[in-house]
Amino acid sequence: MTLNAADQATAARLLAEAGQYHKEAAALYAALSDDPFYALLEARAVHPSGPHAAMMGYFGYSIVEGERFGRIICAEDGAGASIWTLPLTAEEAARKARDKALVLEACLGPDSLSAYQELNANMSDLTGPLINSDDWYLSILGLHPDHQGRGLGARLVEPVLREAETAGVSTYLETWSPRNKSFYARLGFQELGEITEPLTGLPYWVMGRAAAG
């Protein structure tokens, strides 16, 4: 897509908002840069300051997006964050997709945007049969490696899990790392399926946590 002046202004405003989460974005990058999803985006990113800067924009905006369309929990020292997407109206979903495309075009470039859209479409289609449309989605969870192993990761997730329990809704996530499954199992998630994503040719796992009661 080609950004006109209005699109460029919107993307610049949203990326400026993302800048307030610089520490959290750096922590997410350190935690997730070897994740196949993000590694592919970075490999195809084009940014004047390099791929790392591109991904910092991606992660920073992901937190802004979570504020606007779901829930976020950030570690007090900026060591990590969890980002959730909640069910959206058709209008909200369209606005979310449009703004995301503008931001990714601006900070990652067209090739990385195309990869993101293909990955996202593949995973939505493949994960869809395993979940309910009203489930809350843990889209990103990352904690800087220097802060892992202290129970901080669970504290980034548990408040939203309690909120979901009160609301009587289920939650789900996708992970590309089999070693993460035991962590999520301790939080009450169960494996729903293993799926091979076509673009990467690699497996990921869908895990769900049933609504209370």
Short mmCIF file of C-alpha atoms in Angstrom, two decimals:
data_model
loop_
_atom_site.label_atom_id
_atom_site.label_comp_id
_atom_site.label_asym_id
_atom_site.label_seq_id
_atom_site.Cartn_x
_atom_site.Cartn_y
_atom_site.Cartn_z
CA MET A 1 0.00 0.00 0.00
CA THR A 2 1.11 3.56 -0.68
CA LEU A 3 0.69 6.01 2.18
CA ASN A 4 -0.79 9.39 1.32
CA ALA A 5 -0.14 12.45 3.49
CA ALA A 6 -3.04 11.72 5.83
CA ASP A 7 -1.95 8.09 6.24
CA GLN A 8 1.62 9.17 6.95
CA ALA A 9 0.39 11.60 9.60
CA THR A 10 -1.71 8.89 11.26
CA ALA A 11 1.19 6.43 11.27
CA ALA A 12 3.56 9.07 12.66
CA ARG A 13 1.10 9.91 15.46
CA LEU A 14 0.64 6.28 16.43
CA LEU A 15 4.38 5.58 16.36
CA ALA A 16 4.95 8.67 18.51
CA GLU A 17 2.51 7.20 21.04
CA ALA A 18 4.45 3.94 20.85
CA GLY A 19 7.61 5.78 21.85
CA GLN A 20 6.41 6.05 25.44
CA TYR A 21 6.87 2.28 25.69
CA HIS A 22 10.50 2.22 24.58
CA LYS A 23 11.70 0.15 27.58
CA GLU A 24 8.88 -2.35 27.26
CA ALA A 25 9.45 -2.64 23.50
CA ALA A 26 13.15 -3.33 24.11
CA ALA A 27 12.24 -6.03 26.63
CA LEU A 28 9.80 -7.66 24.21
CA TYR A 29 12.42 -7.59 21.46
CA ALA A 30 15.00 -9.23 23.72
CA ALA A 31 12.50 -11.90 24.78
CA LEU A 32 10.94 -12.65 21.40
CA SER A 33 13.42 -11.86 18.62
CA ASP A 34 14.05 -15.58 17.99
CA ASP A 35 10.32 -16.34 17.74
CA PRO A 36 9.70 -17.46 14.12
CA PHE A 37 6.82 -15.00 13.67
CA TYR A 38 8.88 -11.96 14.66
CA ALA A 39 12.10 -13.26 13.11
CA LEU A 40 10.38 -13.37 9.72
CA LEU A 41 9.07 -9.82 10.10
CA GLU A 42 12.53 -8.57 11.07
CA ALA A 43 14.20 -10.42 8.19
CA ARG A 44 11.95 -8.61 5.71
CA ALA A 45 11.91 -5.22 7.44
CA VAL A 46 13.29 -2.09 5.80
CA HIS A 47 13.88 0.90 8.09
CA PRO A 48 16.29 3.84 7.80
CA SER A 49 17.88 2.86 11.13
CA GLY A 50 17.84 -0.88 10.49
CA PRO A 51 15.65 -3.90 11.32
CA HIS A 52 16.08 -3.54 15.09
CA ALA A 53 14.57 -0.06 15.01
CA ALA A 54 11.76 -1.39 12.84
CA MET A 55 10.89 -4.06 15.39
CA MET A 56 11.07 -1.59 18.25
CA GLY A 57 8.35 0.35 16.43
CA TYR A 58 6.36 -2.85 15.97
CA PHE A 59 6.47 -3.86 19.62
CA GLY A 60 5.86 -0.34 20.89
CA TYR A 61 2.80 0.04 18.71
CA SER A 62 1.57 -3.41 19.74
CA ILE A 63 1.31 -2.10 23.31
CA VAL A 64 -0.56 1.00 22.10
CA GLU A 65 -2.86 -1.27 20.11
CA GLY A 66 -3.51 -3.35 23.23
CA GLU A 67 -4.46 -0.20 25.14
CA ARG A 68 -6.90 0.78 22.43
CA PHE A 69 -8.49 -2.58 21.70
CA GLY A 70 -7.89 -4.86 24.66
CA ARG A 71 -5.79 -4.97 27.81
CA ILE A 72 -2.12 -4.46 28.61
CA ILE A 73 -0.06 -5.10 31.70
CA CYS A 74 3.45 -3.67 31.83
CA ALA A 75 6.09 -4.57 34.38
CA GLU A 76 6.81 -1.65 36.68
CA ASP A 77 10.45 -1.46 35.62
CA GLY A 78 9.67 -1.86 31.91
CA ALA A 79 11.03 -5.41 31.93
CA GLY A 80 8.16 -6.82 29.91
CA ALA A 81 4.48 -6.70 29.03
CA SER A 82 1.43 -8.74 28.20
CA ILE A 83 -0.89 -7.61 25.42
CA TRP A 84 -4.45 -8.88 25.02
CA THR A 85 -7.05 -8.50 22.29
CA LEU A 86 -10.71 -8.68 23.28
CA PRO A 87 -13.66 -9.33 20.94
CA LEU A 88 -14.29 -6.29 18.72
CA THR A 89 -17.18 -4.90 16.77
CA ALA A 90 -16.85 -4.98 13.00
CA GLU A 91 -16.07 -1.25 13.01
CA GLU A 92 -13.40 -1.65 15.71
CA ALA A 93 -11.83 -4.61 13.91
CA ALA A 94 -11.66 -2.64 10.65
CA ARG A 95 -10.08 0.37 12.37
CA LYS A 96 -7.58 -1.88 14.19
CA ALA A 97 -6.55 -3.58 10.94
CA ARG A 98 -6.29 -0.29 9.06
CA ASP A 99 -4.16 1.42 11.71
CA LYS A 100 -1.92 -1.65 12.06
CA ALA A 101 -1.33 -1.71 8.31
CA LEU A 102 -0.44 1.99 8.29
CA VAL A 103 2.02 1.59 11.16
CA LEU A 104 3.67 -1.54 9.75
CA GLU A 105 4.01 0.01 6.31
CA ALA A 106 5.70 3.02 7.93
CA CYS A 107 8.04 1.23 10.34
CA LEU A 108 8.67 -2.16 8.66
CA GLY A 109 8.09 -1.55 4.96
CA PRO A 110 5.88 -3.31 2.41
CA ASP A 111 7.59 -6.73 2.37
CA SER A 112 7.34 -7.14 6.12
CA LEU A 113 3.76 -5.84 6.12
CA SER A 114 2.88 -8.45 3.49
CA ALA A 115 4.50 -11.20 5.59
CA TYR A 116 2.59 -10.04 8.67
CA GLN A 117 -0.72 -10.06 6.83
CA GLU A 118 -0.10 -13.54 5.41
CA LEU A 119 1.02 -14.94 8.76
CA ASN A 120 -1.92 -13.35 10.55
CA ALA A 121 -4.42 -14.64 7.99
CA ASN A 122 -2.95 -18.16 8.11
CA MET A 123 -3.00 -18.31 11.89
CA SER A 124 -6.51 -16.87 12.14
CA ASP A 125 -7.82 -19.48 9.71
CA LEU A 126 -5.98 -22.37 11.36
CA THR A 127 -6.59 -21.39 14.98
CA GLY A 128 -10.21 -20.38 14.43
CA PRO A 129 -11.77 -23.88 14.63
CA LEU A 130 -10.14 -24.47 18.04
CA ILE A 131 -11.51 -21.41 19.83
CA ASN A 132 -14.69 -19.40 20.34
CA SER A 133 -15.21 -15.99 18.75
CA ASP A 134 -15.76 -14.35 22.16
CA ASP A 135 -12.53 -15.70 23.73
CA TRP A 136 -9.96 -13.21 25.00
CA TYR A 137 -6.62 -13.54 23.20
CA LEU A 138 -3.18 -13.22 24.79
CA SER A 139 -1.42 -11.98 21.67
CA ILE A 140 2.00 -11.12 23.13
CA LEU A 141 3.75 -11.96 26.38
CA GLY A 142 7.42 -11.19 26.82
CA LEU A 143 9.81 -10.66 29.71
CA HIS A 144 13.42 -9.58 29.29
CA PRO A 145 15.70 -12.62 29.73
CA ASP A 146 17.50 -10.89 32.64
CA HIS A 147 14.22 -10.87 34.58
CA GLN A 148 12.96 -14.36 33.82
CA GLY A 149 12.70 -17.12 36.41
CA ARG A 150 11.36 -14.87 39.18
CA GLY A 151 7.63 -15.32 38.76
CA LEU A 152 7.25 -11.99 36.98
CA GLY A 153 5.80 -13.53 33.81
CA ALA A 154 2.81 -14.95 35.67
CA ARG A 155 2.13 -11.57 37.26
CA LEU A 156 1.87 -10.06 33.78
CA VAL A 157 -0.93 -12.49 32.93
CA GLU A 158 -2.89 -13.24 36.09
CA PRO A 159 -4.83 -9.96 36.47
CA VAL A 160 -6.45 -10.36 33.05
CA LEU A 161 -7.13 -14.03 33.73
CA ARG A 162 -8.99 -13.01 36.91
CA GLU A 163 -10.93 -10.42 34.92
CA ALA A 164 -11.84 -13.04 32.33
CA GLU A 165 -12.98 -15.40 35.08
CA THR A 166 -15.25 -12.71 36.49
CA ALA A 167 -16.64 -12.06 33.01
CA GLY A 168 -17.16 -15.79 32.45
CA VAL A 169 -15.10 -15.93 29.25
CA SER A 170 -12.38 -18.27 28.03
CA THR A 171 -8.90 -17.18 26.99
CA TYR A 172 -6.40 -18.53 24.49
CA LEU A 173 -2.91 -18.00 23.12
CA GLU A 174 -0.52 -19.26 20.47
CA THR A 175 3.09 -20.13 21.17
CA TRP A 176 5.87 -21.16 18.79
CA SER A 177 8.03 -22.52 21.61
CA PRO A 178 7.29 -25.95 23.11
CA ARG A 179 9.20 -24.98 26.25
CA ASN A 180 6.57 -22.31 26.98
CA LYS A 181 3.78 -24.86 27.25
CA SER A 182 4.62 -25.88 30.81
CA PHE A 183 4.59 -22.23 31.92
CA TYR A 184 1.13 -21.69 30.48
CA ALA A 185 -0.09 -25.03 31.86
CA ARG A 186 0.74 -23.78 35.36
CA LEU A 187 -1.61 -20.85 34.68
CA GLY A 188 -4.44 -23.19 33.76
CA PHE A 189 -4.06 -23.35 29.97
CA GLN A 190 -4.47 -26.65 28.14
CA GLU A 191 -3.10 -27.55 24.73
CA LEU A 192 -5.84 -27.41 22.09
CA GLY A 193 -3.78 -28.36 19.07
CA GLU A 194 -0.48 -28.28 17.20
CA ILE A 195 -0.56 -26.55 13.83
CA THR A 196 2.01 -26.10 11.06
CA GLU A 197 1.95 -22.56 9.70
CA PRO A 198 2.39 -22.61 5.88
CA LEU A 199 4.56 -19.53 5.32
CA THR A 200 7.25 -20.53 7.83
CA GLY A 201 6.65 -24.28 7.59
CA LEU A 202 7.02 -24.40 11.38
CA PRO A 203 4.69 -25.62 14.13
CA TYR A 204 2.95 -23.55 16.76
CA TRP A 205 0.68 -24.60 19.60
CA VAL A 206 -2.74 -23.26 20.56
CA MET A 207 -3.57 -23.30 24.27
CA GLY A 208 -6.86 -22.40 25.90
CA ARG A 209 -8.15 -21.70 29.39
CA ALA A 210 -11.82 -22.45 29.93
CA ALA A 211 -14.21 -19.95 31.44
CA ALA A 212 -14.71 -20.36 35.19
CA GLY A 213 -17.55 -22.75 35.92
#
